[in-house]
Amino acid sequence: MFARVLVSLDDDLLSQEYPRNAEEASDAGRVKDAMRAQCVPQIARHWHEAAGSLRSADPAVAAVALDAARRCISWIDVSLVANDVFVPLLFDIALSPGSVAPLAAAAVGCLSAVAAKRMDARAKVALLRSLLAAQKGFGSPDSGLKMAHLVTAYAFEALECYRKLGSSDADGTAALEMLEEVLPAVFAAAESCDDDEVDSGSVLDFLSGYVSTMKAPSEKQLAHLGRILEVVRMQMSYDPVYRGHLDVLDKIGKEEEDLMAEQRKDLVVLFRSICRVAPGATQLFIRGLLVTALSSAEVSVEDVEVTLTLFYRLGEIVGEEEIRNGTGLLRELVSMLLSAKFSCHTHRLVGLVYLDTINRYIKFMQENDQYVPHLLTVFLDERGIHHQNAHVSCHAGYLLMRAVRLLKAKLVPYLDTILQNLQDALGKFTATDWANKDIKFSSSEDGSQIFEAVGLLIGIEEVSPDKQVQCLTALLNPLCQQIESLVMDAKAQGLEESSPRAIGLQQIIVALTMTSKGFNERLVMGSRPTLGVMFKKTLDVVLQVLISFPNVKPLRSKIMSFLHRMVEILGISVLPCIPIALQQLLVDNEAKDMVEFLYLINQIICKFNSSANALLEDVFPAIASHLSVMLSQDVFSNGPASNTEEMRELQELEKTFYSFLLAIATHDLSTVLLNPSYRNYLENIMQFLLITSCSHKEIPHRKTCIQIFVNLIKDWCSSSEVEDKLPGFRVFMIEKFAAGCCLHSVLDKSFNFRDGNSTALFGEIVTAQKVMYERFGENFIVTFVAKLREAHCPPDLTEQYYQKLQGNDIKAFKSFYQTLIEKIRQQQNGSLVFR
């Protein structure tokens, strides 16, 4: 009962582990002072007597008494416990085979509290020395297993003393010696990771701190680092009980993978610290792990996975130059890795980390051509694209594509070998029974990266023209034939969005798109025009799909991506094919469909400039008609509805529409807007741009609209009004835009000159005034100055405005105009604030 009273007193008042307010802290201090003055020595003797007399008779009571002692050690005179009588008793209880677990743990807790007692560093060294002397074999592995918490706390305190006193101080040196004496016990504690008594976080903190003290490790310290690496390896290893779940990556496996990723973060930091301090020892350690893994037919998935993970992490630390040259043991390690075939290689975890590790060191192959065949073998055999796990196989295709990008010409001699080995992976797109309703497809495992890799290989300029034609024909023809067959069947039987045929068509078109990424316009339309003809025929085949099934949106999206690539590589020759495609792409469009459509149009505009004029003339009315409905002002909302997916799609469409108009205005295509038959559309667009430039809540949109107006002024207006291309546009800009955007919008208090986006917008507003003055001359000046006077601008500033506008220093004009606006803001009564 007495022990329980002390424990409750600690919980409710004395303990600093709980948040206390100032009054509670003051109360606790008074109670502690009174107890120290009146009864603590008697209580300490009671703890000793209870522990000694009840350890066998009533160990549960003895444990509670020692728990009460542990709680008080932080604030009592430590010598009441840390003495020649109490400490030996605590060690005896902690290590005695006859002690029940709760009692032994309580004794270890008391000793740990003694070691952790706050005091001067020199006094702490003396205290630690006394603990070490009190128990023979304190630093042995057996002590680490039985007193894990104590040896970890002891080592941490010794390390702190060494840090404070330094290696030049005698006590500091003594602290380091004591630390190293207990390291075997710490390692034993760390390696007993299944023991609930071990706080792996505390052990890890200590080990990280210990490694950080090393600069040039001695032989003894290198041995210690080897043990620490083993601790890292053990704590980074998966539990075998999850092996099956991690292979199929079900819910349990995914949770375990996420937990391990989190657990490994601090371990990786420790591993990196060791790599920096002792790179040679780290490489030697990994070599030992690799040799062991390769020499045993019974090696576990977990051991191989952690070995490869550590090798991968090593590649993050060593420099690129070291990898290229194979510095140290890296040459031997990479060679071992390339030839490695583990008995558990079929497991998903091993397959993935093996490929990632190969990819981490791929720059070694870039500098050492003799290893390129071994690299290709890895990607092309059962360790790579033919791995039995589809996820690993797909990942191998992705990494092969990256390898081709990096190695390029080095792979030309192996082109036939690569294509021959890839035949199975490519063939599934031509041999699949797309009518089979049981076939399942996943976008993450469609193998499309393999087609990109093949395209990159064929597209290397060092490949002969005849070889390129031969290889591309062998690749494109079967895919096109498969498309034609699927289209024919689908026309007869119909094509549902989620049907195997629709998915099959999508995957084939994705394969064609990925293949085209290996080619560019200079090669296809310049030096190797035969390739251009082949891609043009392929485009014709794909367009038949779009013409036949324009309403199957997932399929249409894939065709859109293919069109982007064809625009990029076929150049101007693609233009005759585009109108029919655009006509189909406008069928049954929603906001997100129009966004994709405008992306394609913007690409065409930016690539072909005025050459796209006729195309744009044809399609503009349809675009304007769709957007006038979709972007009407009443569809936008500022309430809760503005956060819906539909509203976000409309906002993205609005942004893309501004980009579309800016592309027209900046690529010599603004004459398209002047077509008399588009006059109604043009008036709506002008009003839309005006409202946005003056008051849209998105500052970047306002900036874009001003840029559009500035470019239209340059295109449509000259210094003489009679030569203007659009009658009335000059008046509109002076009366509406100049007043509304250039003056009233910046007078609004919501316009913040300290905001970066607003400052950029203000720069565009200033530029617009300069351009209007250059093209509209006195008409602009007279009207705008009148607007300034209406806004109560001081006469002297009005005169200065006229002078600054005529000058050539745009920065000075911008600075002056900001001062003018701020001055008007101070004087106006709010009636002119633009809303």
PDB file of N, CA, C and O in Angstrom, residues 18-74:
ATOM      1  N   TYR A  18       4.248  14.181 -17.390  1.00  0.00           N
ATOM      2  CA  TYR A  18       2.916  14.656 -17.734  1.00  0.00           C
ATOM      3  C   TYR A  18       2.917  16.184 -17.770  1.00  0.00           C
ATOM      4  O   TYR A  18       3.654  16.828 -17.013  1.00  0.00           O
ATOM      5  N   PRO A  19       2.120  16.787 -18.637  1.00  0.00           N
ATOM      6  CA  PRO A  19       2.071  18.261 -18.681  1.00  0.00           C
ATOM      7  C   PRO A  19       1.498  18.840 -17.392  1.00  0.00           C
ATOM      8  O   PRO A  19       0.470  18.376 -16.887  1.00  0.00           O
ATOM      9  N   ARG A  20       2.196  19.800 -16.803  1.00  0.00           N
ATOM     10  CA  ARG A  20       1.750  20.466 -15.570  1.00  0.00           C
ATOM     11  C   ARG A  20       1.700  21.974 -15.804  1.00  0.00           C
ATOM     12  O   ARG A  20       2.572  22.525 -16.491  1.00  0.00           O
ATOM     13  N   ASN A  21       0.720  22.637 -15.173  1.00  0.00           N
ATOM     14  CA  ASN A  21       0.722  24.091 -15.213  1.00  0.00           C
ATOM     15  C   ASN A  21       1.660  24.630 -14.136  1.00  0.00           C
ATOM     16  O   ASN A  21       2.223  23.873 -13.332  1.00  0.00           O
ATOM     17  N   ALA A  22       1.840  25.932 -14.100  1.00  0.00           N
ATOM     18  CA  ALA A  22       2.817  26.534 -13.182  1.00  0.00           C
ATOM     19  C   ALA A  22       2.474  26.244 -11.722  1.00  0.00           C
ATOM     20  O   ALA A  22       3.360  25.968 -10.896  1.00  0.00           O
ATOM     21  N   GLU A  23       1.184  26.282 -11.393  1.00  0.00           N
ATOM     22  CA  GLU A  23       0.773  26.040 -10.013  1.00  0.00           C
ATOM     23  C   GLU A  23       1.072  24.599  -9.597  1.00  0.00           C
ATOM     24  O   GLU A  23       1.579  24.339  -8.506  1.00  0.00           O
ATOM     25  N   GLU A  24       0.779  23.663 -10.502  1.00  0.00           N
ATOM     26  CA  GLU A  24       1.039  22.254 -10.203  1.00  0.00           C
ATOM     27  C   GLU A  24       2.532  21.995 -10.070  1.00  0.00           C
ATOM     28  O   GLU A  24       2.976  21.230  -9.200  1.00  0.00           O
ATOM     29  N   ALA A  25       3.328  22.621 -10.930  1.00  0.00           N
ATOM     30  CA  ALA A  25       4.777  22.456 -10.848  1.00  0.00           C
ATOM     31  C   ALA A  25       5.311  23.002  -9.528  1.00  0.00           C
ATOM     32  O   ALA A  25       6.215  22.417  -8.909  1.00  0.00           O
ATOM     33  N   SER A  26       4.750  24.122  -9.080  1.00  0.00           N
ATOM     34  CA  SER A  26       5.169  24.701  -7.800  1.00  0.00           C
ATOM     35  C   SER A  26       4.805  23.778  -6.635  1.00  0.00           C
ATOM     36  O   SER A  26       5.601  23.555  -5.717  1.00  0.00           O
ATOM     37  N   ASP A  27       3.599  23.218  -6.687  1.00  0.00           N
ATOM     38  CA  ASP A  27       3.180  22.268  -5.658  1.00  0.00           C
ATOM     39  C   ASP A  27       4.120  21.071  -5.609  1.00  0.00           C
ATOM     40  O   ASP A  27       4.527  20.613  -4.533  1.00  0.00           O
ATOM     41  N   ALA A  28       4.449  20.545  -6.784  1.00  0.00           N
ATOM     42  CA  ALA A  28       5.336  19.383  -6.854  1.00  0.00           C
ATOM     43  C   ALA A  28       6.692  19.705  -6.246  1.00  0.00           C
ATOM     44  O   ALA A  28       7.275  18.889  -5.507  1.00  0.00           O
ATOM     45  N   GLY A  29       7.209  20.898  -6.551  1.00  0.00           N
ATOM     46  CA  GLY A  29       8.499  21.300  -5.998  1.00  0.00           C
ATOM     47  C   GLY A  29       8.478  21.375  -4.478  1.00  0.00           C
ATOM     48  O   GLY A  29       9.434  20.940  -3.804  1.00  0.00           O
ATOM     49  N   ARG A  30       7.385  21.908  -3.911  1.00  0.00           N
ATOM     50  CA  ARG A  30       7.294  22.009  -2.455  1.00  0.00           C
ATOM     51  C   ARG A  30       7.229  20.625  -1.793  1.00  0.00           C
ATOM     52  O   ARG A  30       7.859  20.376  -0.777  1.00  0.00           O
ATOM     53  N   VAL A  31       6.486  19.723  -2.410  1.00  0.00           N
ATOM     54  CA  VAL A  31       6.378  18.368  -1.851  1.00  0.00           C
ATOM     55  C   VAL A  31       7.730  17.661  -1.908  1.00  0.00           C
ATOM     56  O   VAL A  31       8.158  17.015  -0.934  1.00  0.00           O
ATOM     57  N   LYS A  32       8.417  17.788  -3.030  1.00  0.00           N
ATOM     58  CA  LYS A  32       9.735  17.142  -3.165  1.00  0.00           C
ATOM     59  C   LYS A  32      10.711  17.700  -2.131  1.00  0.00           C
ATOM     60  O   LYS A  32      11.464  16.943  -1.485  1.00  0.00           O
ATOM     61  N   ASP A  33      10.719  19.027  -1.973  1.00  0.00           N
ATOM     62  CA  ASP A  33      11.626  19.640  -0.989  1.00  0.00           C
ATOM     63  C   ASP A  33      11.331  19.116   0.415  1.00  0.00           C
ATOM     64  O   ASP A  33      12.242  18.794   1.195  1.00  0.00           O
ATOM     65  N   ALA A  34      10.047  19.031   0.758  1.00  0.00           N
ATOM     66  CA  ALA A  34       9.671  18.573   2.096  1.00  0.00           C
ATOM     67  C   ALA A  34      10.064  17.111   2.298  1.00  0.00           C
ATOM     68  O   ALA A  34      10.576  16.722   3.369  1.00  0.00           O
ATOM     69  N   MET A  35       9.829  16.294   1.259  1.00  0.00           N
ATOM     70  CA  MET A  35      10.185  14.878   1.386  1.00  0.00           C
ATOM     71  C   MET A  35      11.693  14.693   1.505  1.00  0.00           C
ATOM     72  O   MET A  35      12.181  13.868   2.281  1.00  0.00           O
ATOM     73  N   ARG A  36      12.465  15.476   0.729  1.00  0.00           N
ATOM     74  CA  ARG A  36      13.937  15.374   0.808  1.00  0.00           C
ATOM     75  C   ARG A  36      14.416  15.752   2.210  1.00  0.00           C
ATOM     76  O   ARG A  36      15.357  15.164   2.732  1.00  0.00           O
ATOM     77  N   ALA A  37      13.761  16.744   2.815  1.00  0.00           N
ATOM     78  CA  ALA A  37      14.189  17.216   4.140  1.00  0.00           C
ATOM     79  C   ALA A  37      13.757  16.266   5.258  1.00  0.00           C
ATOM     80  O   ALA A  37      14.425  16.176   6.296  1.00  0.00           O
ATOM     81  N   GLN A  38      12.647  15.551   5.078  1.00  0.00           N
ATOM     82  CA  GLN A  38      12.054  14.811   6.197  1.00  0.00           C
ATOM     83  C   GLN A  38      12.215  13.293   6.125  1.00  0.00           C
ATOM     84  O   GLN A  38      12.495  12.653   7.154  1.00  0.00           O
ATOM     85  N   CYS A  39      12.017  12.693   4.925  1.00  0.00           N
ATOM     86  CA  CYS A  39      11.838  11.242   4.969  1.00  0.00           C
ATOM     87  C   CYS A  39      12.447  10.432   3.841  1.00  0.00           C
ATOM     88  O   CYS A  39      12.322   9.201   3.838  1.00  0.00           O
ATOM     89  N   VAL A  40      13.071  11.070   2.836  1.00  0.00           N
ATOM     90  CA  VAL A  40      13.584  10.305   1.698  1.00  0.00           C
ATOM     91  C   VAL A  40      14.602   9.240   2.118  1.00  0.00           C
ATOM     92  O   VAL A  40      14.542   8.103   1.634  1.00  0.00           O
ATOM     93  N   PRO A  41      15.565   9.531   3.019  1.00  0.00           N
ATOM     94  CA  PRO A  41      16.507   8.463   3.410  1.00  0.00           C
ATOM     95  C   PRO A  41      15.794   7.246   4.000  1.00  0.00           C
ATOM     96  O   PRO A  41      16.157   6.104   3.701  1.00  0.00           O
ATOM     97  N   GLN A  42      14.779   7.481   4.853  1.00  0.00           N
ATOM     98  CA  GLN A  42      14.051   6.349   5.414  1.00  0.00           C
ATOM     99  C   GLN A  42      13.311   5.559   4.317  1.00  0.00           C
ATOM    100  O   GLN A  42      13.268   4.326   4.330  1.00  0.00           O
ATOM    101  N   ILE A  43      12.733   6.295   3.352  1.00  0.00           N
ATOM    102  CA  ILE A  43      12.021   5.629   2.254  1.00  0.00           C
ATOM    103  C   ILE A  43      12.990   4.780   1.439  1.00  0.00           C
ATOM    104  O   ILE A  43      12.683   3.648   1.047  1.00  0.00           O
ATOM    105  N   ALA A  44      14.191   5.333   1.168  1.00  0.00           N
ATOM    106  CA  ALA A  44      15.183   4.582   0.394  1.00  0.00           C
ATOM    107  C   ALA A  44      15.576   3.293   1.118  1.00  0.00           C
ATOM    108  O   ALA A  44      15.745   2.231   0.498  1.00  0.00           O
ATOM    109  N   ARG A  45      15.770   3.376   2.474  1.00  0.00           N
ATOM    110  CA  ARG A  45      16.095   2.160   3.228  1.00  0.00           C
ATOM    111  C   ARG A  45      14.944   1.151   3.143  1.00  0.00           C
ATOM    112  O   ARG A  45      15.151  -0.050   3.034  1.00  0.00           O
ATOM    113  N   HIS A  46      13.708   1.686   3.167  1.00  0.00           N
ATOM    114  CA  HIS A  46      12.537   0.808   3.056  1.00  0.00           C
ATOM    115  C   HIS A  46      12.545   0.072   1.715  1.00  0.00           C
ATOM    116  O   HIS A  46      12.242  -1.129   1.636  1.00  0.00           O
ATOM    117  N   TRP A  47      12.856   0.802   0.615  1.00  0.00           N
ATOM    118  CA  TRP A  47      12.903   0.147  -0.705  1.00  0.00           C
ATOM    119  C   TRP A  47      13.900  -1.010  -0.688  1.00  0.00           C
ATOM    120  O   TRP A  47      13.627  -2.082  -1.205  1.00  0.00           O
ATOM    121  N   HIS A  48      15.094  -0.745  -0.119  1.00  0.00           N
ATOM    122  CA  HIS A  48      16.125  -1.775  -0.081  1.00  0.00           C
ATOM    123  C   HIS A  48      15.655  -2.981   0.720  1.00  0.00           C
ATOM    124  O   HIS A  48      15.821  -4.143   0.305  1.00  0.00           O
ATOM    125  N   GLU A  49      15.053  -2.715   1.885  1.00  0.00           N
ATOM    126  CA  GLU A  49      14.596  -3.811   2.746  1.00  0.00           C
ATOM    127  C   GLU A  49      13.477  -4.603   2.060  1.00  0.00           C
ATOM    128  O   GLU A  49      13.460  -5.844   2.097  1.00  0.00           O
ATOM    129  N   ALA A  50      12.546  -3.888   1.417  1.00  0.00           N
ATOM    130  CA  ALA A  50      11.434  -4.560   0.741  1.00  0.00           C
ATOM    131  C   ALA A  50      11.956  -5.442  -0.393  1.00  0.00           C
ATOM    132  O   ALA A  50      11.523  -6.584  -0.563  1.00  0.00           O
ATOM    133  N   ALA A  51      12.891  -4.886  -1.184  1.00  0.00           N
ATOM    134  CA  ALA A  51      13.425  -5.645  -2.317  1.00  0.00           C
ATOM    135  C   ALA A  51      14.191  -6.874  -1.830  1.00  0.00           C
ATOM    136  O   ALA A  51      14.072  -7.969  -2.400  1.00  0.00           O
ATOM    137  N   GLY A  52      14.978  -6.699  -0.758  1.00  0.00           N
ATOM    138  CA  GLY A  52      15.792  -7.817  -0.282  1.00  0.00           C
ATOM    139  C   GLY A  52      14.972  -8.890   0.406  1.00  0.00           C
ATOM    140  O   GLY A  52      15.195 -10.088   0.208  1.00  0.00           O
ATOM    141  N   SER A  53      14.005  -8.481   1.216  1.00  0.00           N
ATOM    142  CA  SER A  53      13.273  -9.465   2.015  1.00  0.00           C
ATOM    143  C   SER A  53      12.102 -10.097   1.263  1.00  0.00           C
ATOM    144  O   SER A  53      11.698 -11.224   1.573  1.00  0.00           O
ATOM    145  N   LEU A  54      11.554  -9.399   0.280  1.00  0.00           N
ATOM    146  CA  LEU A  54      10.349  -9.893  -0.396  1.00  0.00           C
ATOM    147  C   LEU A  54      10.611 -10.452  -1.795  1.00  0.00           C
ATOM    148  O   LEU A  54       9.671 -10.879  -2.457  1.00  0.00           O
ATOM    149  N   ARG A  55      11.858 -10.401  -2.269  1.00  0.00           N
ATOM    150  CA  ARG A  55      12.159 -10.835  -3.639  1.00  0.00           C
ATOM    151  C   ARG A  55      11.720 -12.277  -3.887  1.00  0.00           C
ATOM    152  O   ARG A  55      11.335 -12.634  -5.000  1.00  0.00           O
ATOM    153  N   SER A  56      11.798 -13.095  -2.846  1.00  0.00           N
ATOM    154  CA  SER A  56      11.361 -14.488  -2.980  1.00  0.00           C
ATOM    155  C   SER A  56       9.990 -14.701  -2.377  1.00  0.00           C
ATOM    156  O   SER A  56       9.125 -15.393  -2.948  1.00  0.00           O
ATOM    157  N   ALA A  57       9.753 -14.071  -1.202  1.00  0.00           N
ATOM    158  CA  ALA A  57       8.500 -14.297  -0.484  1.00  0.00           C
ATOM    159  C   ALA A  57       7.298 -13.685  -1.205  1.00  0.00           C
ATOM    160  O   ALA A  57       6.225 -14.287  -1.286  1.00  0.00           O
ATOM    161  N   ASP A  58       7.476 -12.478  -1.724  1.00  0.00           N
ATOM    162  CA  ASP A  58       6.366 -11.810  -2.419  1.00  0.00           C
ATOM    163  C   ASP A  58       6.947 -10.921  -3.521  1.00  0.00           C
ATOM    164  O   ASP A  58       7.023  -9.689  -3.381  1.00  0.00           O
ATOM    165  N   PRO A  59       7.420 -11.520  -4.622  1.00  0.00           N
ATOM    166  CA  PRO A  59       8.107 -10.748  -5.678  1.00  0.00           C
ATOM    167  C   PRO A  59       7.245  -9.641  -6.283  1.00  0.00           C
ATOM    168  O   PRO A  59       7.769  -8.624  -6.720  1.00  0.00           O
ATOM    169  N   ALA A  60       5.930  -9.810  -6.298  1.00  0.00           N
ATOM    170  CA  ALA A  60       5.069  -8.770  -6.879  1.00  0.00           C
ATOM    171  C   ALA A  60       5.138  -7.486  -6.060  1.00  0.00           C
ATOM    172  O   ALA A  60       5.227  -6.376  -6.610  1.00  0.00           O
ATOM    173  N   VAL A  61       5.138  -7.627  -4.720  1.00  0.00           N
ATOM    174  CA  VAL A  61       5.239  -6.450  -3.856  1.00  0.00           C
ATOM    175  C   VAL A  61       6.620  -5.824  -3.972  1.00  0.00           C
ATOM    176  O   VAL A  61       6.778  -4.593  -4.017  1.00  0.00           O
ATOM    177  N   ALA A  62       7.656  -6.685  -4.024  1.00  0.00           N
ATOM    178  CA  ALA A  62       9.017  -6.175  -4.188  1.00  0.00           C
ATOM    179  C   ALA A  62       9.142  -5.379  -5.491  1.00  0.00           C
ATOM    180  O   ALA A  62       9.794  -4.328  -5.543  1.00  0.00           O
ATOM    181  N   ALA A  63       8.483  -5.858  -6.564  1.00  0.00           N
ATOM    182  CA  ALA A  63       8.533  -5.163  -7.861  1.00  0.00           C
ATOM    183  C   ALA A  63       7.865  -3.803  -7.780  1.00  0.00           C
ATOM    184  O   ALA A  63       8.354  -2.803  -8.335  1.00  0.00           O
ATOM    185  N   VAL A  64       6.723  -3.713  -7.076  1.00  0.00           N
ATOM    186  CA  VAL A  64       6.035  -2.429  -6.935  1.00  0.00           C
ATOM    187  C   VAL A  64       6.890  -1.442  -6.144  1.00  0.00           C
ATOM    188  O   VAL A  64       6.966  -0.245  -6.450  1.00  0.00           O
ATOM    189  N   ALA A  65       7.578  -1.959  -5.107  1.00  0.00           N
ATOM    190  CA  ALA A  65       8.450  -1.090  -4.315  1.00  0.00           C
ATOM    191  C   ALA A  65       9.570  -0.524  -5.176  1.00  0.00           C
ATOM    192  O   ALA A  65       9.912   0.667  -5.105  1.00  0.00           O
ATOM    193  N   LEU A  66      10.176  -1.379  -6.027  1.00  0.00           N
ATOM    194  CA  LEU A  66      11.265  -0.909  -6.900  1.00  0.00           C
ATOM    195  C   LEU A  66      10.743   0.028  -7.988  1.00  0.00           C
ATOM    196  O   LEU A  66      11.454   0.946  -8.424  1.00  0.00           O
ATOM    197  N   ASP A  67       9.512  -0.190  -8.440  1.00  0.00           N
ATOM    198  CA  ASP A  67       8.925   0.735  -9.421  1.00  0.00           C
ATOM    199  C   ASP A  67       8.759   2.116  -8.806  1.00  0.00           C
ATOM    200  O   ASP A  67       9.016   3.145  -9.452  1.00  0.00           O
ATOM    201  N   ALA A  68       8.335   2.159  -7.522  1.00  0.00           N
ATOM    202  CA  ALA A  68       8.232   3.438  -6.824  1.00  0.00           C
ATOM    203  C   ALA A  68       9.603   4.087  -6.705  1.00  0.00           C
ATOM    204  O   ALA A  68       9.757   5.303  -6.873  1.00  0.00           O
ATOM    205  N   ALA A  69      10.634   3.280  -6.428  1.00  0.00           N
ATOM    206  CA  ALA A  69      11.998   3.807  -6.332  1.00  0.00           C
ATOM    207  C   ALA A  69      12.442   4.408  -7.660  1.00  0.00           C
ATOM    208  O   ALA A  69      13.020   5.511  -7.714  1.00  0.00           O
ATOM    209  N   ARG A  70      12.178   3.681  -8.756  1.00  0.00           N
ATOM    210  CA  ARG A  70      12.578   4.180 -10.092  1.00  0.00           C
ATOM    211  C   ARG A  70      11.990   5.550 -10.371  1.00  0.00           C
ATOM    212  O   ARG A  70      12.664   6.440 -10.910  1.00  0.00           O
ATOM    213  N   ARG A  71      10.755   5.755  -9.975  1.00  0.00           N
ATOM    214  CA  ARG A  71      10.076   7.016 -10.245  1.00  0.00           C
ATOM    215  C   ARG A  71      10.698   8.178  -9.464  1.00  0.00           C
ATOM    216  O   ARG A  71      10.630   9.325  -9.906  1.00  0.00           O
ATOM    217  N   CYS A  72      11.292   7.886  -8.316  1.00  0.00           N
ATOM    218  CA  CYS A  72      11.794   8.962  -7.453  1.00  0.00           C
ATOM    219  C   CYS A  72      13.274   9.265  -7.654  1.00  0.00           C
ATOM    220  O   CYS A  72      13.763  10.318  -7.200  1.00  0.00           O
ATOM    221  N   ILE A  73      14.007   8.354  -8.298  1.00  0.00           N
ATOM    222  CA  ILE A  73      15.457   8.505  -8.405  1.00  0.00           C
ATOM    223  C   ILE A  73      15.839   9.819  -9.091  1.00  0.00           C
ATOM    224  O   ILE A  73      16.860  10.442  -8.765  1.00  0.00           O
ATOM    225  N   SER A  74      15.006  10.297 -10.038  1.00  0.00           N
ATOM    226  CA  SER A  74      15.356  11.506 -10.793  1.00  0.00           C
ATOM    227  C   SER A  74      15.425  12.746  -9.910  1.00  0.00           C
ATOM    228  O   SER A  74      16.075  13.729 -10.265  1.00  0.00           O
TER     229      SER A  74
END
